[in-house]
CSV table of C-alpha atoms in Angstrom, one decimal:
chain,number,residue,atom,x,y,z
M,156,UNK,CA,-121.3,-11.3,48.8
M,157,UNK,CA,-124.5,-11.4,47.7
M,158,UNK,CA,-125.4,-12.9,44.4
M,159,UNK,CA,-127.3,-11.6,41.4
M,160,UNK,CA,-129.0,-14.3,38.5
M,161,UNK,CA,-130.1,-12.5,35.6
M,162,UNK,CA,-133.5,-14.1,34.4
M,163,UNK,CA,-134.6,-14.4,31.3
M,164,UNK,CA,-138.8,-12.9,30.9
M,165,UNK,CA,-140.3,-12.9,27.9
M,166,UNK,CA,-139.6,-8.9,27.3
M,167,UNK,CA,-137.2,-7.9,29.0
M,168,UNK,CA,-133.5,-9.1,31.5
M,169,UNK,CA,-135.1,-8.9,35.0
M,170,UNK,CA,-132.6,-9.0,39.0
M,171,UNK,CA,-133.5,-11.0,40.7
M,172,UNK,CA,-132.0,-11.9,44.7
M,173,UNK,CA,-129.6,-9.2,44.9
M,174,UNK,CA,-127.8,-8.6,49.0
M,175,UNK,CA,-125.0,-7.8,49.9
M,176,UNK,CA,-123.3,-7.7,54.2
M,177,UNK,CA,-120.3,-6.0,52.2
M,178,UNK,CA,-120.7,-1.2,52.2
M,179,UNK,CA,-119.1,-1.5,48.8
M,180,UNK,CA,-121.6,-4.5,46.3
M,181,UNK,CA,-120.3,-6.9,44.8
M,182,UNK,CA,-122.2,-8.5,42.0
M,183,UNK,CA,-122.5,-12.0,41.0
M,184,UNK,CA,-122.7,-13.0,37.5
M,185,UNK,CA,-124.2,-16.7,36.1
M,186,UNK,CA,-123.8,-17.3,32.2
M,187,UNK,CA,-124.4,-19.7,30.1
M,188,UNK,CA,-121.4,-20.2,27.7
M,189,UNK,CA,-122.4,-19.0,24.7
M,190,UNK,CA,-120.9,-14.9,23.2
M,191,UNK,CA,-124.1,-14.5,22.0
M,192,UNK,CA,-124.9,-13.4,26.4
M,193,UNK,CA,-122.9,-10.8,26.5
M,194,UNK,CA,-124.0,-7.8,24.7
M,195,UNK,CA,-126.5,-8.2,28.2
M,196,UNK,CA,-123.2,-8.5,30.3
M,197,UNK,CA,-122.3,-5.4,29.2
M,198,UNK,CA,-125.0,-3.6,30.0
M,199,UNK,CA,-125.8,-5.0,33.3
M,200,UNK,CA,-121.9,-3.3,34.2
M,201,UNK,CA,-122.2,-0.1,32.5
M,202,UNK,CA,-126.0,0.2,33.3
M,203,UNK,CA,-123.5,1.1,36.9
M,204,UNK,CA,-121.0,3.3,35.4
M,205,UNK,CA,-122.8,5.4,33.5
M,206,UNK,CA,-125.3,6.3,36.6
M,207,UNK,CA,-120.7,7.9,37.8
M,208,UNK,CA,-120.9,9.6,34.5
M,209,UNK,CA,-117.9,7.6,33.2
M,210,UNK,CA,-116.5,9.4,29.9
M,211,UNK,CA,-117.6,7.7,27.2
M,212,UNK,CA,-113.5,6.7,26.9
M,213,UNK,CA,-113.5,4.7,30.0
M,214,UNK,CA,-117.4,3.1,28.8
M,215,UNK,CA,-115.9,1.8,25.6
M,216,UNK,CA,-112.9,0.5,26.9
M,217,UNK,CA,-114.4,-1.2,29.5
M,218,UNK,CA,-116.6,-2.7,27.0
M,219,UNK,CA,-113.5,-3.7,25.4
M,220,UNK,CA,-112.6,-5.8,28.1
M,221,UNK,CA,-115.5,-7.6,29.2
M,222,UNK,CA,-115.7,-8.5,25.3
M,223,UNK,CA,-112.6,-10.0,24.9
M,224,UNK,CA,-112.8,-11.7,28.3
M,225,UNK,CA,-116.2,-12.6,28.3
M,226,UNK,CA,-115.2,-14.3,24.9
M,227,UNK,CA,-111.9,-15.9,26.6
M,228,UNK,CA,-113.1,-17.9,28.9
M,229,UNK,CA,-116.6,-18.9,26.4
M,230,UNK,CA,-113.7,-19.6,24.0
M,231,UNK,CA,-110.4,-20.7,25.9
M,232,UNK,CA,-111.7,-22.0,29.3
M,233,UNK,CA,-115.1,-23.9,29.2
M,234,UNK,CA,-114.3,-24.5,25.1
M,235,UNK,CA,-117.5,-23.5,23.4
M,236,UNK,CA,-119.9,-26.0,26.0
M,237,UNK,CA,-123.1,-24.4,27.3
M,238,UNK,CA,-123.6,-26.8,29.9
M,239,UNK,CA,-120.6,-24.5,31.5
M,240,UNK,CA,-120.7,-21.2,33.4
M,241,UNK,CA,-119.0,-18.2,33.2
M,242,UNK,CA,-118.6,-15.6,36.2
M,243,UNK,CA,-118.7,-12.4,36.6
M,244,UNK,CA,-118.4,-10.5,39.4
M,245,UNK,CA,-118.6,-6.9,39.9
M,246,UNK,CA,-118.6,-2.8,41.6
M,247,UNK,CA,-118.5,-0.2,41.0
M,248,UNK,CA,-118.1,2.5,42.2
M,249,UNK,CA,-117.7,7.6,42.1
M,250,UNK,CA,-114.5,6.7,41.9
M,251,UNK,CA,-113.5,3.2,39.8
M,252,UNK,CA,-114.8,-0.6,38.1
M,253,UNK,CA,-114.0,-4.0,38.7
M,254,UNK,CA,-114.6,-6.8,37.2
M,255,UNK,CA,-113.9,-10.0,37.2
M,256,UNK,CA,-114.6,-13.1,34.4
M,257,UNK,CA,-114.0,-16.1,35.5
M,258,UNK,CA,-114.4,-19.3,32.8
M,259,UNK,CA,-114.5,-22.9,34.7
M,260,UNK,CA,-111.2,-24.3,32.3
M,261,UNK,CA,-108.2,-25.1,34.1
M,262,UNK,CA,-106.8,-22.0,32.7
M,263,UNK,CA,-103.4,-20.2,31.7
M,264,UNK,CA,-99.9,-18.9,31.8
M,265,UNK,CA,-100.5,-15.2,30.7
M,266,UNK,CA,-97.1,-14.4,30.6
M,267,UNK,CA,-96.5,-16.8,28.6
M,268,UNK,CA,-98.8,-15.9,25.1
M,269,UNK,CA,-96.5,-14.4,22.1
M,270,UNK,CA,-96.8,-10.7,21.7
M,271,UNK,CA,-98.9,-10.3,18.8
M,272,UNK,CA,-97.2,-6.9,17.9
M,273,UNK,CA,-93.7,-7.9,16.8
M,274,UNK,CA,-93.5,-8.7,12.8
M,275,UNK,CA,-93.3,-12.0,13.4
M,276,UNK,CA,-97.1,-12.6,15.0
M,277,UNK,CA,-98.8,-9.5,12.9
M,278,UNK,CA,-101.0,-11.5,10.8
M,279,UNK,CA,-101.8,-13.7,13.0
M,280,UNK,CA,-105.6,-13.5,13.0
M,281,UNK,CA,-106.0,-14.2,16.8
M,282,UNK,CA,-104.4,-13.6,20.5
M,283,UNK,CA,-104.4,-9.8,20.7
M,284,UNK,CA,-108.0,-9.5,23.6
M,285,UNK,CA,-105.3,-9.8,26.8
M,286,UNK,CA,-103.2,-7.1,24.9
M,287,UNK,CA,-106.4,-4.5,24.6
M,288,UNK,CA,-107.5,-5.1,27.1
M,289,UNK,CA,-104.3,-4.4,29.4
M,290,UNK,CA,-104.3,-0.8,26.9
M,291,UNK,CA,-108.0,-0.1,28.1
M,292,UNK,CA,-107.7,-1.3,31.6
M,293,UNK,CA,-105.1,0.8,34.7
M,294,UNK,CA,-104.7,-2.9,36.0
M,295,UNK,CA,-105.5,-6.7,34.4
M,296,UNK,CA,-105.3,-8.9,37.1
M,297,UNK,CA,-105.1,-12.8,36.1
M,298,UNK,CA,-105.8,-15.1,39.2
M,299,UNK,CA,-102.4,-17.8,39.9
M,300,UNK,CA,-104.3,-21.0,37.9
M,301,UNK,CA,-105.1,-18.7,35.0
M,302,UNK,CA,-109.1,-19.4,34.8
M,303,UNK,CA,-110.2,-16.0,36.5
M,304,UNK,CA,-109.9,-12.4,35.1
M,305,UNK,CA,-110.0,-9.0,37.4
M,306,UNK,CA,-109.8,-5.9,35.4
M,307,UNK,CA,-110.4,-2.4,37.0
M,308,UNK,CA,-110.9,0.9,35.3
M,309,UNK,CA,-111.2,3.8,36.8
M,310,UNK,CA,-113.3,7.2,36.4
M,311,UNK,CA,-111.7,9.3,34.5
M,312,UNK,CA,-114.6,12.0,34.4
M,313,UNK,CA,-114.3,15.3,36.6
M,314,UNK,CA,-115.0,14.7,40.1
M,315,UNK,CA,-117.9,17.9,40.1
M,316,UNK,CA,-119.4,16.0,37.7
M,317,UNK,CA,-119.7,12.4,39.5
M,318,UNK,CA,-120.3,14.1,42.8
M,319,UNK,CA,-123.8,15.8,40.9
M,320,UNK,CA,-124.2,12.2,39.4
M,321,UNK,CA,-124.5,10.6,42.9
M,322,UNK,CA,-126.3,13.8,45.0
M,323,UNK,CA,-128.7,13.9,41.2
M,324,UNK,CA,-128.2,10.2,39.7
E,226,UNK,CA,-126.5,-12.2,17.8
E,227,UNK,CA,-127.9,-10.1,15.0
E,228,UNK,CA,-131.0,-11.5,12.9
E,229,UNK,CA,-131.2,-8.8,10.3
E,230,UNK,CA,-130.3,-10.5,6.9
E,231,UNK,CA,-128.9,-7.7,5.5
E,232,UNK,CA,-125.7,-6.9,6.9
E,233,UNK,CA,-123.5,-5.6,4.1
E,234,UNK,CA,-124.1,-3.3,2.6
E,235,UNK,CA,-122.2,-3.4,-1.5
E,236,UNK,CA,-122.1,-1.3,-4.0
E,237,UNK,CA,-119.7,-1.6,-7.5
E,238,UNK,CA,-118.5,1.5,-8.5
E,239,UNK,CA,-116.4,1.1,-11.8
E,240,UNK,CA,-113.4,-1.8,-10.8
E,241,UNK,CA,-114.5,-0.8,-7.0
E,242,UNK,CA,-115.7,-3.2,-4.3
E,243,UNK,CA,-118.0,-0.7,-1.7
E,244,UNK,CA,-118.6,-1.9,2.1
E,245,UNK,CA,-120.3,-0.6,4.6
E,246,UNK,CA,-121.8,-2.6,7.6
E,247,UNK,CA,-125.1,-1.9,8.3
E,248,UNK,CA,-124.9,-2.1,12.2
E,249,UNK,CA,-122.9,-0.3,14.6
E,250,UNK,CA,-122.9,-3.2,17.4
E,251,UNK,CA,-121.9,-6.0,12.8
E,252,UNK,CA,-118.7,-5.9,14.7
E,253,UNK,CA,-118.7,-7.7,18.0
E,254,UNK,CA,-117.9,-11.6,18.7
E,255,UNK,CA,-121.1,-12.7,18.5
E,256,UNK,CA,-121.7,-11.5,14.6
E,257,UNK,CA,-117.9,-12.3,13.9
E,258,UNK,CA,-117.9,-15.3,12.4
E,259,UNK,CA,-120.8,-15.1,9.5
E,260,UNK,CA,-119.2,-11.3,8.0
E,261,UNK,CA,-116.1,-12.9,7.7
E,262,UNK,CA,-118.2,-15.5,5.8
E,263,UNK,CA,-120.0,-13.3,3.5
E,264,UNK,CA,-116.5,-10.9,2.5
E,265,UNK,CA,-114.3,-13.4,1.7
E,266,UNK,CA,-117.4,-15.2,0.0
E,267,UNK,CA,-117.6,-11.9,-1.8
E,268,UNK,CA,-113.6,-11.8,-2.5
E,269,UNK,CA,-113.5,-15.0,-4.0
E,270,UNK,CA,-115.3,-14.1,-6.7
E,271,UNK,CA,-113.7,-11.3,-7.6
E,272,UNK,CA,-110.4,-10.8,-9.9
E,273,UNK,CA,-107.8,-8.7,-8.8
E,274,UNK,CA,-110.2,-6.9,-6.0
E,275,UNK,CA,-110.4,-3.8,-4.6
E,276,UNK,CA,-111.9,-3.4,-2.1
E,277,UNK,CA,-113.1,-0.9,0.6
E,278,UNK,CA,-114.2,-1.6,3.7
E,279,UNK,CA,-115.7,1.2,5.3
E,280,UNK,CA,-116.4,2.3,9.3
E,281,UNK,CA,-119.5,4.4,9.3
E,282,UNK,CA,-121.3,4.4,12.3
E,283,UNK,CA,-119.0,1.0,14.2
E,284,UNK,CA,-119.1,1.7,17.5
E,285,UNK,CA,-116.8,-1.3,18.5
E,286,UNK,CA,-114.1,-3.5,17.6
E,287,UNK,CA,-113.5,-6.7,19.3
E,288,UNK,CA,-110.1,-8.6,18.4
E,289,UNK,CA,-111.6,-11.2,16.4
E,290,UNK,CA,-112.4,-8.3,13.8
E,291,UNK,CA,-109.1,-7.4,13.7
E,292,UNK,CA,-108.2,-11.0,12.6
E,293,UNK,CA,-110.6,-11.7,10.4
E,294,UNK,CA,-109.4,-8.6,8.4
E,295,UNK,CA,-106.2,-9.6,8.9
E,296,UNK,CA,-108.4,-13.3,6.8
E,297,UNK,CA,-110.4,-10.5,4.3
E,298,UNK,CA,-106.5,-9.2,3.7
E,299,UNK,CA,-105.0,-12.1,2.8
E,300,UNK,CA,-107.2,-13.4,0.7
E,301,UNK,CA,-107.3,-10.2,-1.4
E,302,UNK,CA,-103.8,-10.1,-1.6
E,303,UNK,CA,-104.2,-14.5,-2.4
E,304,UNK,CA,-106.2,-12.5,-5.3
E,305,UNK,CA,-103.9,-9.3,-6.8
E,306,UNK,CA,-106.4,-7.8,-5.0
E,307,UNK,CA,-106.0,-4.0,-2.9
E,308,UNK,CA,-108.8,-3.6,0.5
E,309,UNK,CA,-108.6,0.1,1.9
E,310,UNK,CA,-109.9,0.5,5.6
E,311,UNK,CA,-111.5,4.0,6.1
E,312,UNK,CA,-114.2,6.2,7.7
E,313,UNK,CA,-112.5,4.9,10.7
E,314,UNK,CA,-114.2,6.5,14.4
E,315,UNK,CA,-111.1,7.7,16.7
E,316,UNK,CA,-110.7,5.0,19.6
E,317,UNK,CA,-111.5,2.2,17.2
E,318,UNK,CA,-108.4,3.6,16.4
E,319,UNK,CA,-106.4,3.3,19.2
E,320,UNK,CA,-107.3,0.1,18.4
E,321,UNK,CA,-105.4,-0.5,15.5
E,322,UNK,CA,-102.4,1.6,16.6
E,323,UNK,CA,-101.9,-0.5,19.8
E,324,UNK,CA,-102.4,-3.8,17.6
E,325,UNK,CA,-99.6,-2.1,15.2
E,326,UNK,CA,-101.9,-3.2,13.1
E,327,UNK,CA,-102.3,0.2,11.3
E,328,UNK,CA,-98.6,-0.1,9.9
E,329,UNK,CA,-100.3,-3.1,8.1
E,330,UNK,CA,-103.1,-1.8,6.9
E,331,UNK,CA,-103.6,0.8,4.4
E,332,UNK,CA,-106.4,3.5,6.3
E,333,UNK,CA,-108.3,6.9,4.6
E,334,UNK,CA,-109.9,9.3,6.5
E,335,UNK,CA,-112.6,9.3,4.6
E,336,UNK,CA,-114.0,6.9,0.8
E,337,UNK,CA,-113.4,9.5,-1.7
E,338,UNK,CA,-109.1,9.1,-0.8
E,339,UNK,CA,-109.8,5.3,-0.2
E,340,UNK,CA,-110.2,5.3,-4.4
E,341,UNK,CA,-108.0,7.8,-4.3
E,342,UNK,CA,-105.3,5.8,-3.5
E,343,UNK,CA,-105.5,2.7,-5.9
E,344,UNK,CA,-102.3,2.0,-7.7
E,345,UNK,CA,-103.6,1.0,-11.0
E,346,UNK,CA,-104.1,-2.7,-11.9
E,347,UNK,CA,-101.1,-2.7,-14.2
E,348,UNK,CA,-98.7,-1.2,-11.6
E,349,UNK,CA,-99.9,-3.3,-8.3
E,350,UNK,CA,-97.7,-5.7,-6.6
E,351,UNK,CA,-99.3,-6.1,-3.2
E,352,UNK,CA,-101.7,-4.9,-1.1
């Protein structure tokens, strides 16, 4: 499976060392535990989605879900330790985008979280990230240990638009 | 993180404080802590504040931003004030609906309608 690293240059980020043995390419990023780095992750993945004409609504949803998953990985998984990394694996095709976000923490049980929409929790200042991921993605699957989450969004663009973007994009 | 010092545009019209965001990514996860501190400090200095937060031009909102808005709302209530939100993009409004925070906050389409919704100081009770 291929590995892609983002290296910081004076003007931009560049991708190096891309390779893949699989027909449907999975790309990997490894990002230090820094919330400021989420933007480059989103731009990298969403630019791939734009090639396949994902709708604005899909792009909004993906940005939101990646933001929440990355923030959870940095804050709750890696406890903002910049020596730890968030590992991201993503695959974008004409039909769907899959994004895996993994931290170096021990994980957690997502089924133990309180429902933030209940009256007794409605004024809580945290605990809505996973609710939003599940609402905006088609699938959200946590690994058994809970330190990795897979986000899946299907491309809602009309088929003729997708085929045009593949042919000419 | 945004480096621009002027992240919030704050204007006053009589006793109403209008808060606008100067950057469309202002409510991203990386920026929200500092914005929250500025909003709380703003409310701390007011007696019975009437605050409108306009989301015009904001195209993204994290769950951390929702938490910050709840903190600001609580602070406004503690000062016997009123908070109104307005100009929320439909996609972002969906975030409020999913989290049911559209029931907690008083949200209006425009600044004008938000301003007209304030209760007179002698009648106001909560938010």
